[in-house]
Coordinates of C-alpha atoms in Angstrom, one line a residue:
M1 CA -122.1 117.0 -85.5
N2 CA -124.6 119.3 -87.3
K3 CA -123.2 121.3 -90.4
R4 CA -125.8 122.4 -92.9
I5 CA -124.9 125.0 -95.5
T6 CA -127.1 127.2 -97.8
V7 CA -126.9 127.1 -101.4
Y8 CA -124.6 130.1 -102.6
I9 CA -127.0 131.3 -105.3
L10 CA -129.9 131.7 -103.1
L11 CA -128.2 133.7 -100.4
F12 CA -129.3 137.3 -102.0
V13 CA -132.8 135.6 -103.4
L14 CA -135.1 135.9 -100.5
L15 CA -133.6 138.7 -98.6
N16 CA -133.8 141.0 -101.8
T17 CA -136.7 139.2 -103.7
F18 CA -139.0 142.3 -103.4
I19 CA -136.1 144.6 -103.8
Q20 CA -135.4 143.5 -107.0
Q21 CA -138.9 143.1 -108.1
N22 CA -139.5 147.0 -107.1
L23 CA -136.1 148.1 -108.5
F24 CA -136.4 146.7 -112.1
A25 CA -139.7 145.3 -112.5
N26 CA -141.7 148.2 -111.1
T27 CA -139.3 150.5 -112.9
N28 CA -139.7 149.0 -116.3
H29 CA -143.5 149.1 -115.8
S30 CA -143.3 152.8 -114.6
Q31 CA -141.1 153.6 -117.7
N32 CA -143.4 151.9 -120.3
S33 CA -146.5 153.4 -119.2
M34 CA -145.3 156.8 -119.0
L35 CA -143.1 156.3 -122.1
H36 CA -145.0 159.3 -123.9
I37 CA -144.9 161.8 -121.1
P38 CA -141.9 164.0 -121.9
T39 CA -142.2 166.1 -118.5
E40 CA -139.2 167.4 -116.6
T41 CA -140.0 164.9 -113.9
K42 CA -139.6 161.9 -116.6
R43 CA -136.2 163.2 -117.9
W44 CA -134.6 163.4 -114.3
F45 CA -136.2 159.9 -113.6
D46 CA -134.6 158.5 -116.6
L47 CA -131.3 159.8 -116.0
A48 CA -131.3 158.5 -112.5
V49 CA -132.2 155.2 -113.7
E50 CA -129.3 155.1 -116.0
Y51 CA -126.9 156.3 -113.5
E52 CA -128.1 153.5 -111.2
K53 CA -127.9 150.8 -114.1
N54 CA -124.0 152.2 -114.7
G55 CA -123.3 151.8 -111.0
K56 CA -123.0 155.5 -110.2
I57 CA -125.0 155.5 -107.1
E58 CA -124.3 159.0 -105.6
E59 CA -125.1 160.4 -108.8
S60 CA -128.3 158.3 -108.9
I61 CA -129.2 159.5 -105.4
Q62 CA -128.9 163.3 -106.3
T63 CA -130.5 162.8 -109.7
Y64 CA -133.6 161.1 -107.9
R65 CA -133.7 163.8 -105.5
Q66 CA -134.2 166.2 -108.1
A67 CA -136.8 163.9 -110.1
L68 CA -138.7 164.0 -106.7
H69 CA -138.9 167.5 -106.4
H70 CA -140.2 167.8 -109.9
A71 CA -142.9 165.2 -109.3
E72 CA -144.3 167.0 -106.2
Y73 CA -144.2 170.1 -108.2
E74 CA -146.2 168.6 -111.2
N75 CA -148.4 166.4 -108.9
N76 CA -147.3 163.4 -110.7
L77 CA -148.1 160.7 -108.2
Q78 CA -147.3 157.6 -110.3
L79 CA -143.7 158.7 -110.8
K80 CA -143.4 160.2 -107.3
A81 CA -144.2 156.5 -105.8
Q82 CA -141.7 155.0 -108.1
I83 CA -139.0 157.3 -107.3
L84 CA -139.6 157.1 -103.7
N85 CA -139.4 153.7 -103.6
N86 CA -136.3 153.6 -105.9
L87 CA -134.3 156.4 -103.7
A88 CA -135.3 154.5 -100.5
I89 CA -133.7 151.3 -101.8
L90 CA -130.4 153.1 -102.9
L91 CA -130.2 155.2 -99.4
S92 CA -130.7 151.9 -97.3
D93 CA -128.2 150.1 -99.6
S94 CA -125.8 153.2 -98.9
G95 CA -126.1 153.0 -95.2
L96 CA -128.6 155.6 -94.8
R97 CA -131.2 153.2 -93.8
Q98 CA -133.3 155.6 -91.4
E99 CA -133.9 157.8 -94.4
G100 CA -134.3 155.1 -96.7
I101 CA -137.3 153.7 -94.1
E102 CA -139.0 157.1 -94.0
L103 CA -139.2 157.5 -97.8
S104 CA -140.3 153.7 -98.0
Y105 CA -143.4 154.7 -95.9
K106 CA -144.2 157.6 -98.2
A107 CA -144.0 155.3 -101.3
Y108 CA -146.2 152.9 -99.5
E109 CA -148.8 155.8 -98.9
A110 CA -148.5 156.8 -102.4
Y111 CA -149.0 153.5 -104.0
L112 CA -152.1 153.0 -101.6
M113 CA -153.6 156.4 -103.1
L114 CA -152.9 154.8 -106.7
A115 CA -154.8 151.5 -105.3
D116 CA -151.7 149.5 -106.5
S117 CA -151.8 147.1 -103.5
A118 CA -149.4 144.7 -104.9
R119 CA -146.5 147.1 -105.1
A120 CA -147.6 148.5 -101.5
A121 CA -147.1 145.2 -100.0
N122 CA -143.7 144.9 -101.7
V123 CA -142.7 148.0 -100.2
K124 CA -143.6 146.9 -96.7
I125 CA -141.4 143.9 -97.2
N126 CA -138.6 146.2 -98.1
I127 CA -139.2 148.1 -94.8
G128 CA -138.8 144.8 -93.0
T129 CA -135.8 143.9 -94.7
D130 CA -134.3 147.2 -93.6
Y131 CA -135.6 146.5 -90.1
I132 CA -133.9 143.2 -90.1
D133 CA -130.6 144.8 -91.4
E134 CA -130.9 147.0 -88.2
G135 CA -131.6 144.0 -85.9
K136 CA -135.2 145.1 -85.1
F137 CA -136.7 142.1 -85.6
E138 CA -140.2 142.8 -83.7
E139 CA -140.5 146.0 -86.1
A140 CA -139.4 143.9 -89.0
L141 CA -142.1 141.3 -88.2
K142 CA -145.0 143.7 -87.7
V143 CA -144.6 145.4 -91.2
M144 CA -143.9 142.1 -93.0
L145 CA -147.4 140.6 -91.7
E146 CA -149.1 143.9 -92.9
G147 CA -147.4 143.1 -96.2
L148 CA -148.5 139.8 -96.4
E149 CA -152.0 140.7 -95.3
L150 CA -152.2 143.3 -98.1
R151 CA -150.7 141.0 -100.7
I152 CA -153.5 138.5 -100.0
Q153 CA -156.1 140.9 -100.3
C154 CA -155.2 142.0 -103.5
G155 CA -155.4 138.6 -104.8
D156 CA -151.9 138.7 -106.4
S157 CA -150.4 135.1 -105.4
T158 CA -147.1 135.3 -107.6
N159 CA -144.5 133.9 -105.5
L160 CA -146.5 134.3 -102.2
A161 CA -144.6 131.5 -100.4
A162 CA -141.7 133.7 -100.4
Y163 CA -143.6 136.1 -98.1
Y164 CA -144.2 133.4 -95.5
L165 CA -140.6 131.9 -95.7
N166 CA -139.3 135.4 -95.0
I167 CA -141.6 136.0 -92.0
G168 CA -141.0 132.5 -90.9
D169 CA -137.2 133.5 -90.6
V170 CA -138.1 136.5 -88.6
Y171 CA -139.9 134.3 -86.0
K172 CA -136.7 132.1 -86.2
Q173 CA -134.3 135.2 -85.4
L174 CA -136.8 135.8 -82.2
N175 CA -136.6 132.2 -81.2
I176 CA -140.2 131.6 -81.6
D177 CA -139.9 128.0 -83.0
K178 CA -143.5 127.5 -83.1
K179 CA -144.4 130.4 -85.3
W180 CA -141.3 129.5 -87.3
K181 CA -142.4 126.1 -88.2
L182 CA -145.9 127.2 -88.8
F183 CA -144.9 129.6 -91.4
L184 CA -142.4 127.2 -92.6
E185 CA -145.0 124.6 -93.3
K186 CA -147.7 127.0 -94.8
A187 CA -144.8 128.1 -97.2
R188 CA -144.3 124.5 -98.2
T189 CA -147.9 123.9 -98.5
L190 CA -148.1 127.1 -101.0
A191 CA -144.9 125.9 -103.0
A192 CA -147.2 122.9 -104.1
T193 CA -149.5 125.4 -106.1
P194 CA -148.2 126.6 -109.4
N195 CA -147.4 130.3 -109.6
Y196 CA -147.1 130.3 -105.7
A197 CA -143.3 129.6 -105.5
T198 CA -140.4 130.0 -107.8
F199 CA -137.9 127.4 -108.2
D200 CA -135.5 129.1 -106.0
T201 CA -138.1 129.7 -103.3
K202 CA -138.8 125.9 -103.3
I203 CA -135.3 125.2 -103.1
C204 CA -135.1 127.4 -100.0
I205 CA -137.9 126.0 -98.4
L206 CA -136.9 122.4 -98.5
N207 CA -133.3 123.3 -97.2
E208 CA -135.0 125.2 -94.3
L209 CA -137.3 122.2 -93.4
G210 CA -134.3 119.9 -93.3
S211 CA -132.8 122.2 -90.9
M212 CA -136.0 122.4 -88.7
Y213 CA -136.5 118.7 -88.8
D214 CA -132.8 118.2 -87.9
D215 CA -132.7 120.4 -85.1
N216 CA -135.7 118.5 -83.7
K217 CA -134.2 115.3 -84.3
A218 CA -136.7 114.3 -86.6
Y219 CA -134.1 112.6 -88.9
D220 CA -136.3 110.7 -91.2
Q221 CA -138.3 113.9 -92.1
A222 CA -135.2 115.9 -92.6
I223 CA -133.6 113.1 -94.9
S224 CA -136.7 113.2 -96.7
A225 CA -136.7 117.1 -97.3
Y226 CA -133.2 117.1 -98.4
Q227 CA -133.7 114.1 -100.7
E228 CA -136.6 116.2 -102.2
M229 CA -134.3 119.2 -102.5
Y230 CA -131.8 116.9 -104.4
N231 CA -134.3 115.5 -106.7
L232 CA -135.7 118.9 -107.4
S233 CA -132.4 120.5 -108.2
K234 CA -131.3 117.4 -110.2
K235 CA -134.4 117.7 -112.6
E236 CA -133.5 121.6 -113.2
G237 CA -129.8 120.8 -113.7
F238 CA -129.0 122.9 -110.5
I239 CA -125.5 121.3 -109.5
N240 CA -125.1 123.6 -106.5
G241 CA -128.4 122.8 -105.0
M242 CA -127.7 118.9 -105.9
A243 CA -124.2 119.2 -103.8
T244 CA -125.8 121.4 -100.9
A245 CA -128.8 118.4 -100.4
L246 CA -125.8 115.9 -100.3
N247 CA -123.6 117.7 -97.7
N248 CA -126.8 118.3 -95.5
L249 CA -127.9 114.5 -96.1
A250 CA -124.2 113.5 -95.0
S251 CA -124.3 115.5 -92.0
V252 CA -127.8 113.7 -91.0
Y253 CA -126.2 110.3 -91.8
L254 CA -123.4 111.2 -89.3
E255 CA -125.7 112.2 -86.7
T256 CA -127.5 108.7 -87.0
R257 CA -124.4 106.7 -87.5
Q258 CA -125.1 105.9 -91.2
N259 CA -121.5 106.7 -91.5
K260 CA -121.3 104.3 -94.9
K261 CA -124.4 106.6 -96.6
A262 CA -122.7 109.7 -95.4
L263 CA -119.7 108.6 -97.2
L264 CA -121.5 108.0 -100.5
A265 CA -123.5 111.1 -100.2
T266 CA -120.1 113.1 -99.7
Q267 CA -118.2 111.6 -102.4
E268 CA -121.0 112.6 -104.6
S269 CA -121.1 116.1 -103.6
L270 CA -117.1 116.2 -103.8
T271 CA -117.7 115.2 -107.6
L272 CA -120.3 117.8 -108.1
N273 CA -118.5 120.8 -106.5
K274 CA -115.5 119.9 -108.7
K275 CA -117.6 120.0 -111.7
D276 CA -119.4 122.9 -111.1
N277 CA -115.9 124.8 -110.0
N278 CA -117.9 125.7 -106.6
Y279 CA -114.7 126.5 -104.3
Y280 CA -116.5 126.9 -101.1
G281 CA -118.2 123.5 -101.8
L282 CA -115.0 121.9 -102.5
V283 CA -113.7 123.2 -99.1
F284 CA -116.9 122.1 -97.1
S285 CA -117.0 118.8 -98.8
N286 CA -113.4 118.1 -98.0
N287 CA -113.9 119.1 -94.4
L288 CA -117.1 116.9 -94.4
M289 CA -115.0 113.9 -95.7
G290 CA -112.9 114.4 -92.9
D291 CA -115.6 114.2 -90.5
V292 CA -117.0 111.1 -92.2
Y293 CA -113.6 109.2 -92.2
L294 CA -113.1 110.1 -88.4
A295 CA -116.5 108.8 -87.8
L296 CA -115.2 105.5 -89.7
G297 CA -112.1 105.7 -87.5
N298 CA -110.0 106.0 -90.2
T299 CA -107.7 108.8 -89.0
F300 CA -105.3 108.8 -92.0
E301 CA -107.9 109.4 -94.6
A302 CA -109.4 112.0 -92.2
K303 CA -106.1 114.0 -92.0
Q304 CA -105.7 114.0 -95.7
Y305 CA -109.1 115.5 -96.2
Y306 CA -108.8 118.1 -93.5
K307 CA -105.3 119.3 -95.0
E308 CA -106.9 119.6 -98.4
G309 CA -109.8 121.5 -96.8
I310 CA -106.8 124.0 -95.3
N311 CA -105.1 124.2 -98.8
L312 CA -108.3 125.0 -100.4
A313 CA -109.6 127.3 -97.6
N314 CA -106.1 129.3 -97.7
K315 CA -106.2 129.7 -101.4
Y316 CA -109.6 131.1 -101.6
D317 CA -109.7 132.8 -98.3
F318 CA -113.1 131.0 -96.5
K319 CA -112.3 131.8 -92.7
T320 CA -115.1 129.8 -91.4
E321 CA -114.0 126.5 -93.3
F322 CA -110.6 127.2 -92.2
V323 CA -111.7 126.8 -88.6
N324 CA -113.5 123.7 -89.3
S325 CA -110.4 122.1 -90.9
Y326 CA -108.3 123.2 -87.8
E327 CA -110.8 121.8 -85.7
G328 CA -111.1 118.5 -87.5
L329 CA -107.4 118.0 -87.2
Y330 CA -107.7 118.7 -83.6
K331 CA -110.4 116.1 -82.9
T332 CA -108.3 113.7 -85.3
Y333 CA -105.1 114.1 -83.2
R334 CA -106.9 113.9 -80.2
K335 CA -108.5 110.7 -81.0
E336 CA -104.7 109.1 -81.8
G337 CA -103.8 110.5 -78.6
N338 CA -101.2 112.9 -80.1
W339 CA -101.7 115.7 -77.6
K340 CA -99.0 118.0 -78.7
E341 CA -100.5 118.0 -82.4
A342 CA -103.7 118.3 -80.7
L343 CA -102.8 121.3 -79.0
Y344 CA -101.1 123.2 -82.0
Y345 CA -104.6 122.8 -84.1
H346 CA -106.7 123.8 -81.3
E347 CA -104.5 126.9 -80.7
Q348 CA -105.1 127.7 -84.3
T349 CA -108.6 127.3 -84.0
H350 CA -108.8 129.5 -81.1
R351 CA -107.0 132.2 -82.9
L352 CA -109.2 132.1 -85.8
T353 CA -112.5 131.9 -84.2
D354 CA -112.3 134.2 -81.3
S355 CA -115.2 136.6 -82.6
L356 CA -117.3 133.2 -83.9
Q357 CA -117.0 130.6 -80.9
N358 CA -118.2 130.8 -77.3
N359 CA -116.4 130.4 -74.0
E360 CA -116.2 126.3 -74.5
L361 CA -113.3 127.0 -77.2
Q362 CA -110.9 128.4 -74.2
E363 CA -112.0 125.6 -71.8
K364 CA -111.2 123.0 -74.6
V365 CA -107.8 124.8 -75.1
L366 CA -106.9 124.6 -71.2
E367 CA -108.1 121.2 -71.2
I368 CA -105.7 119.7 -73.8
E369 CA -103.0 122.0 -72.5
A370 CA -103.3 120.6 -69.2
K371 CA -103.1 117.1 -70.4
Y372 CA -100.0 117.6 -72.2
Q373 CA -98.4 119.5 -69.6
A374 CA -99.7 116.9 -67.1
E375 CA -97.6 114.2 -69.4
K376 CA -94.8 116.3 -69.9
K377 CA -94.6 116.9 -65.9
E378 CA -95.0 113.0 -65.4
R379 CA -92.0 112.4 -67.6
Q380 CA -89.9 115.0 -66.1
I381 CA -90.9 113.6 -62.3
E382 CA -90.0 110.1 -63.6
L383 CA -86.7 111.5 -65.0
L384 CA -86.1 113.3 -61.9
H385 CA -86.8 110.4 -59.7
N386 CA -84.5 108.0 -61.2
E387 CA -81.7 110.8 -61.2
N388 CA -82.4 110.9 -57.6
E389 CA -82.0 107.2 -57.0
L390 CA -78.5 107.5 -58.7
K391 CA -77.5 110.3 -56.7
N392 CA -78.7 108.3 -53.7
A393 CA -76.7 105.2 -54.5
R394 CA -73.5 107.6 -55.0
I395 CA -73.9 109.3 -51.7
K396 CA -74.8 106.8 -49.7
L397 CA -71.8 106.5 -47.7
Q398 CA -72.4 110.4 -46.9
N399 CA -73.5 111.5 -43.6
V400 CA -77.2 112.3 -42.6
Y401 CA -76.4 116.3 -42.9
I402 CA -75.3 116.2 -46.6
W403 CA -78.3 114.0 -47.5
G404 CA -80.6 116.2 -45.7
V405 CA -79.3 119.3 -47.3
S406 CA -79.3 117.5 -50.9
F407 CA -82.8 116.4 -50.1
L408 CA -84.0 120.1 -49.3
F409 CA -82.4 121.7 -52.3
I410 CA -84.0 119.3 -54.5
L411 CA -87.6 120.3 -53.1
V412 CA -86.5 123.9 -53.3
S413 CA -85.7 123.5 -56.7
A414 CA -88.7 121.7 -57.7
G415 CA -91.0 124.3 -55.9
S416 CA -89.2 126.8 -57.6
V417 CA -89.7 125.2 -61.1
W418 CA -93.5 124.9 -60.1
I419 CA -93.8 128.6 -58.9
V420 CA -92.1 129.8 -62.1
R421 CA -94.3 127.8 -64.3
Q422 CA -97.5 128.9 -62.6
K423 CA -96.6 132.2 -63.0
R424 CA -95.8 132.0 -66.5
L425 CA -99.1 130.2 -67.3
K426 CA -101.2 132.9 -65.3
Q427 CA -99.1 135.5 -67.4
R428 CA -100.0 133.5 -70.6
A429 CA -103.6 133.3 -69.7
K430 CA -103.6 137.3 -69.1
Q431 CA -102.0 137.7 -72.2
V432 CA -104.7 135.4 -74.3
E433 CA -107.6 137.1 -72.5
L434 CA -106.2 140.5 -73.3
E435 CA -106.0 139.6 -77.0
Q436 CA -109.4 137.9 -77.1
K437 CA -110.6 141.3 -75.8
L438 CA -108.6 143.4 -78.2
L439 CA -109.8 140.8 -81.3
R440 CA -113.3 141.1 -80.2
S441 CA -112.9 145.0 -80.2
Q442 CA -111.4 145.0 -83.7
M443 CA -113.7 142.4 -85.3
N444 CA -116.9 144.3 -83.9
P445 CA -119.7 142.2 -85.5
H446 CA -121.7 145.3 -86.0
F447 CA -118.8 147.0 -88.0
L448 CA -118.5 143.8 -90.1
F449 CA -122.6 143.6 -90.5
N450 CA -122.6 147.0 -92.0
S451 CA -119.7 146.8 -94.3
L452 CA -121.0 143.6 -95.9
G453 CA -124.5 145.1 -96.0
A454 CA -123.0 147.8 -97.9
I455 CA -120.9 145.7 -100.2
Q456 CA -123.8 143.7 -100.9
S457 CA -125.7 146.9 -101.8
Y458 CA -122.8 147.3 -104.7
M459 CA -123.4 143.7 -106.0
L460 CA -127.0 144.2 -106.2
K461 CA -126.4 147.3 -108.5
N462 CA -124.2 145.2 -110.6
D463 CA -121.2 147.6 -109.7
G464 CA -118.7 144.6 -109.7
R465 CA -115.6 146.7 -109.7
K466 CA -116.6 148.5 -106.4
A467 CA -118.1 145.6 -104.5
A468 CA -114.8 143.8 -105.5
F469 CA -112.7 146.6 -104.2
Y470 CA -114.2 146.9 -100.9
L471 CA -114.6 143.4 -100.3
S472 CA -110.9 143.1 -101.1
N473 CA -110.4 145.7 -98.9
L474 CA -112.3 144.1 -95.9
S475 CA -110.5 140.9 -96.5
S476 CA -107.4 142.5 -96.2
L477 CA -108.4 144.2 -93.2
M478 CA -109.7 141.1 -91.5
R479 CA -106.3 139.4 -92.3
S480 CA -104.3 142.1 -90.8
I481 CA -106.5 142.1 -87.7
L482 CA -106.1 138.4 -87.2
K483 CA -102.4 138.6 -88.0
N484 CA -101.4 141.7 -85.9
S485 CA -103.5 140.2 -82.7
R486 CA -101.0 137.5 -82.6
E487 CA -97.7 140.0 -82.9
E488 CA -96.4 141.7 -79.8
V489 CA -95.3 144.7 -82.0
I490 CA -95.8 145.6 -85.7
S491 CA -94.1 148.4 -88.0
L492 CA -95.3 151.8 -88.3
Q493 CA -96.3 151.2 -91.8
E494 CA -98.5 148.1 -91.0
E495 CA -100.5 150.2 -88.4
K496 CA -101.0 153.0 -90.8
E497 CA -102.2 150.5 -93.7
T498 CA -104.6 148.8 -91.3
L499 CA -105.8 152.1 -90.1
E500 CA -106.5 153.3 -93.6
K501 CA -108.2 149.9 -94.3
Y502 CA -110.4 150.3 -91.5
L503 CA -111.5 153.9 -92.2
V504 CA -112.0 152.9 -95.8
M505 CA -114.8 150.8 -94.6
H506 CA -116.5 153.1 -92.4
K507 CA -116.2 155.8 -95.4
L508 CA -118.0 153.0 -97.4
R509 CA -121.1 153.6 -95.1
L510 CA -121.0 156.9 -94.1
G511 CA -120.1 158.6 -97.6
E512 CA -119.3 162.2 -97.9
R513 CA -120.1 162.3 -93.9
L514 CA -116.8 161.1 -93.2
N515 CA -113.3 162.5 -94.3
Y516 CA -110.1 161.3 -93.0
V517 CA -106.3 161.8 -93.1
V518 CA -103.5 159.5 -91.8
S519 CA -100.2 161.1 -91.8
V520 CA -96.6 160.4 -90.9
S521 CA -94.1 162.9 -90.3
D522 CA -91.0 162.5 -92.7
E523 CA -88.5 162.2 -89.8
L524 CA -90.1 158.7 -88.9
D525 CA -89.0 155.9 -90.7
Q526 CA -92.3 153.7 -91.2
E527 CA -90.3 150.4 -91.6
E528 CA -88.0 150.9 -88.7
V529 CA -90.3 152.3 -86.0
Y530 CA -92.3 149.6 -84.2
L531 CA -95.4 149.9 -81.8
P532 CA -97.8 147.5 -80.2
P533 CA -100.3 146.5 -82.8
M534 CA -104.0 148.6 -82.9
M535 CA -103.0 150.7 -80.0
I536 CA -105.0 153.7 -81.2
Q537 CA -107.8 151.9 -83.1
P538 CA -110.3 152.0 -80.2
F539 CA -110.0 155.9 -80.3
V540 CA -110.5 156.0 -84.0
E541 CA -113.7 153.9 -83.7
N542 CA -114.7 156.0 -80.9
A543 CA -114.2 159.0 -83.1
V544 CA -116.4 157.5 -86.1
I545 CA -119.2 155.7 -84.2
H546 CA -119.5 158.3 -81.1
G547 CA -118.3 161.7 -82.7
I548 CA -118.8 161.7 -86.5
E549 CA -121.7 159.7 -87.1
P550 CA -124.2 161.4 -84.5
M551 CA -123.7 164.6 -86.7
D552 CA -125.8 165.9 -89.5
K553 CA -122.6 167.9 -91.0
E554 CA -119.4 166.8 -92.7
G555 CA -116.9 165.3 -90.4
I556 CA -113.1 164.8 -90.4
I557 CA -110.7 162.7 -88.6
Q558 CA -107.0 163.5 -88.4
V559 CA -104.3 160.8 -87.3
R560 CA -101.1 162.1 -87.0
F561 CA -97.9 160.0 -86.1
Y562 CA -94.6 162.2 -85.5
K563 CA -91.4 162.3 -83.3
D564 CA -91.0 164.5 -80.1
G565 CA -87.6 164.0 -78.8
N566 CA -87.4 160.4 -77.9
L567 CA -91.1 159.8 -78.2
L568 CA -93.5 158.3 -80.8
V569 CA -96.5 160.8 -80.6
I570 CA -100.1 159.6 -82.1
Q571 CA -102.9 162.0 -82.1
V572 CA -106.6 161.1 -82.9
D573 CA -108.3 164.6 -83.7
D574 CA -112.0 164.8 -84.8
N575 CA -114.6 167.6 -85.1
G576 CA -117.4 165.3 -83.8
V577 CA -120.1 166.1 -81.0
G578 CA -117.6 165.9 -78.5
I579 CA -117.2 163.6 -75.2
Q580 CA -120.2 165.3 -73.3
D581 CA -122.6 164.8 -75.9
S582 CA -121.0 161.4 -76.9
S583 CA -121.5 160.2 -73.5
K584 CA -125.2 160.8 -73.9
N585 CA -125.3 158.1 -76.5
K586 CA -127.1 154.6 -75.8
N587 CA -123.8 153.0 -76.7
A588 CA -121.5 155.0 -74.4
A589 CA -120.9 152.2 -72.5
H590 CA -118.5 150.8 -75.7
V591 CA -116.7 154.0 -75.3
S592 CA -115.6 152.9 -71.5
Y593 CA -114.9 149.3 -72.8
A594 CA -112.5 150.5 -75.5
L595 CA -110.9 152.6 -73.1
Q596 CA -110.6 149.9 -70.4
I597 CA -109.0 147.5 -73.0
F598 CA -106.4 150.2 -73.9
K599 CA -105.5 150.8 -69.9
E600 CA -105.4 147.0 -69.5
R601 CA -102.9 146.7 -72.6
V602 CA -100.8 149.7 -71.2
A603 CA -100.6 148.0 -67.8
N604 CA -99.4 144.9 -69.4
L605 CA -96.8 146.5 -71.7
K606 CA -95.4 148.4 -68.8
K607 CA -95.4 145.2 -66.9
R608 CA -93.7 143.4 -69.5
Y609 CA -91.2 145.8 -71.0
G610 CA -91.1 148.7 -68.4
T611 CA -92.4 151.0 -70.8
E612 CA -94.2 153.9 -69.6
I613 CA -97.0 154.9 -72.5
L614 CA -98.5 158.3 -71.5
Y615 CA -102.0 159.4 -73.1
S616 CA -104.5 162.1 -72.7
I617 CA -108.2 162.6 -73.7
I618 CA -109.0 166.3 -74.2
A619 CA -112.8 167.5 -75.0
K620 CA -112.1 170.6 -77.4
D621 CA -114.0 174.0 -76.4
P622 CA -117.2 173.8 -78.4
S623 CA -117.4 177.3 -78.8
I624 CA -114.3 177.4 -81.0
Q625 CA -114.8 173.8 -82.4
S626 CA -116.1 170.6 -81.0
G627 CA -114.5 167.4 -81.0
T628 CA -112.0 165.3 -79.1
L629 CA -108.3 165.2 -79.2
V630 CA -106.5 162.0 -77.9
T631 CA -102.7 161.7 -77.7
V632 CA -100.8 159.0 -77.1
K633 CA -96.9 159.1 -76.6
I634 CA -94.9 155.8 -76.8
P635 CA -91.1 155.9 -76.3
L636 CA -89.3 155.0 -79.1
K637 CA -87.0 151.6 -79.3
S638 CA -88.8 150.3 -76.6
F639 CA -89.8 147.0 -77.8

């Protein structure tokens, strides 16, 4: 058991420290130093900053571009550097990361020409965070090390420990543990010097150190780091930090079988989270309390806390802790020998964690199910044996022929039952495997990562309304996907709503480059027409990623539902680059994977319902209009 959490308020601190410094501190400095320069560039710059403060990101980007044009015309290098930096950050946060990186390099060169090494170093860190967002950890490491060297050379030591902590985290992502530990220890050493680390940085360093020591089973050092984190947070009145340190301490105590200490730490953490109205902390602490009581052998108390964790996770929509609560109940019931309940909660865990857990999850489900089925089968065999004894007593006087026929009948019956059961188990396993593939294709980690990154950008711009809207849309989309993946059929209305939520998140990332229309003909009753869930989502995803996204011009996707005789016809029509150009893309394998899942589902539906689903994928004539037209035809009232 090794649960560790990170302080909520720090999640954005290290990742965006330098972005915030550039975006606001540098902006204010530049504005103050140029306050009495009433140039055309300055007027456009001030307007762009005002748009940005008010959350009008698209207007701010366009205005910054105008300001950049005037800065180049007026040869105003100082304003040009600031405009490039601010514009690069906005573009990256809006999903146009490649252009953002290019402008960041130009800002870096401009700051070097101005002999402003501190800001040039900060820009390097900005570029590094962009590379991290793209998963290019080697490039991120290179530019961050260059930024660190430049920062050291310029003699500005303000929060220098954060540089080492960020670079150490990149080494951690690259699984270069030796370097990770080296930079983490260096960050800790620097943090002991005034001005070299902010309070937030110190807390993050101690939390990361505790994690490192725990991973290496250096439990005494891990306890020392978390205890220091607790003391520092308590001194500053940082309740969230205190609660986090206590939870991590409790996890280490559990690993070292110091269960009573774990209980005391978790109880205090639970009290602090209630005081701080930290809803996630409350869910986490309840689950951890369940772990502690389970370790103490008190399964009754363990179940109470896990169930409270489920209630809170459901109320505040914390998916990860939902999984931990279900898994805790599974372990508790398994310890009690209640295989039926254990199977139920393990299946709940399985449905929620397909995109988070590894292959061991399915093995555990099959293990528990096998034990449950084995016990059930033993009881059935015992019952059958008793019935046979009674039957043998009644037919004792009958001749050998009748006895032999009866015995043969029993054997055939038992064999038939076994064969039917095996067939059903195989069919169920195939269905579960297909559901897993489908769910993985819908909850694409890259899609989720980009969506959360775009939402985070709105939070950083203090545009809470847009951030809340998109976060709510993403949460609703994930709930729909998880719900629909467990259903055999859903209404046309639910399918349409899920597609629209999915396209909204892509629209957030691509902006004006993507337009879409989802239409349903009037002759279709959306609440009465049913179809298998997410049938065309793979084609919509391909249209966005492999059709529209590679284009430089505006793209449009049209999804049409209409009736043709006794058929429901669904069309996905895009004006993207087309199948030929798309197949040259490095992600072309994903296209074939999505099509493979679709074909398997079609075959499975035909086998289960006898329904013939027809489909075609047509590349449009590029001389008329590029793009791809996908058509799927499903018989109405087949499910």
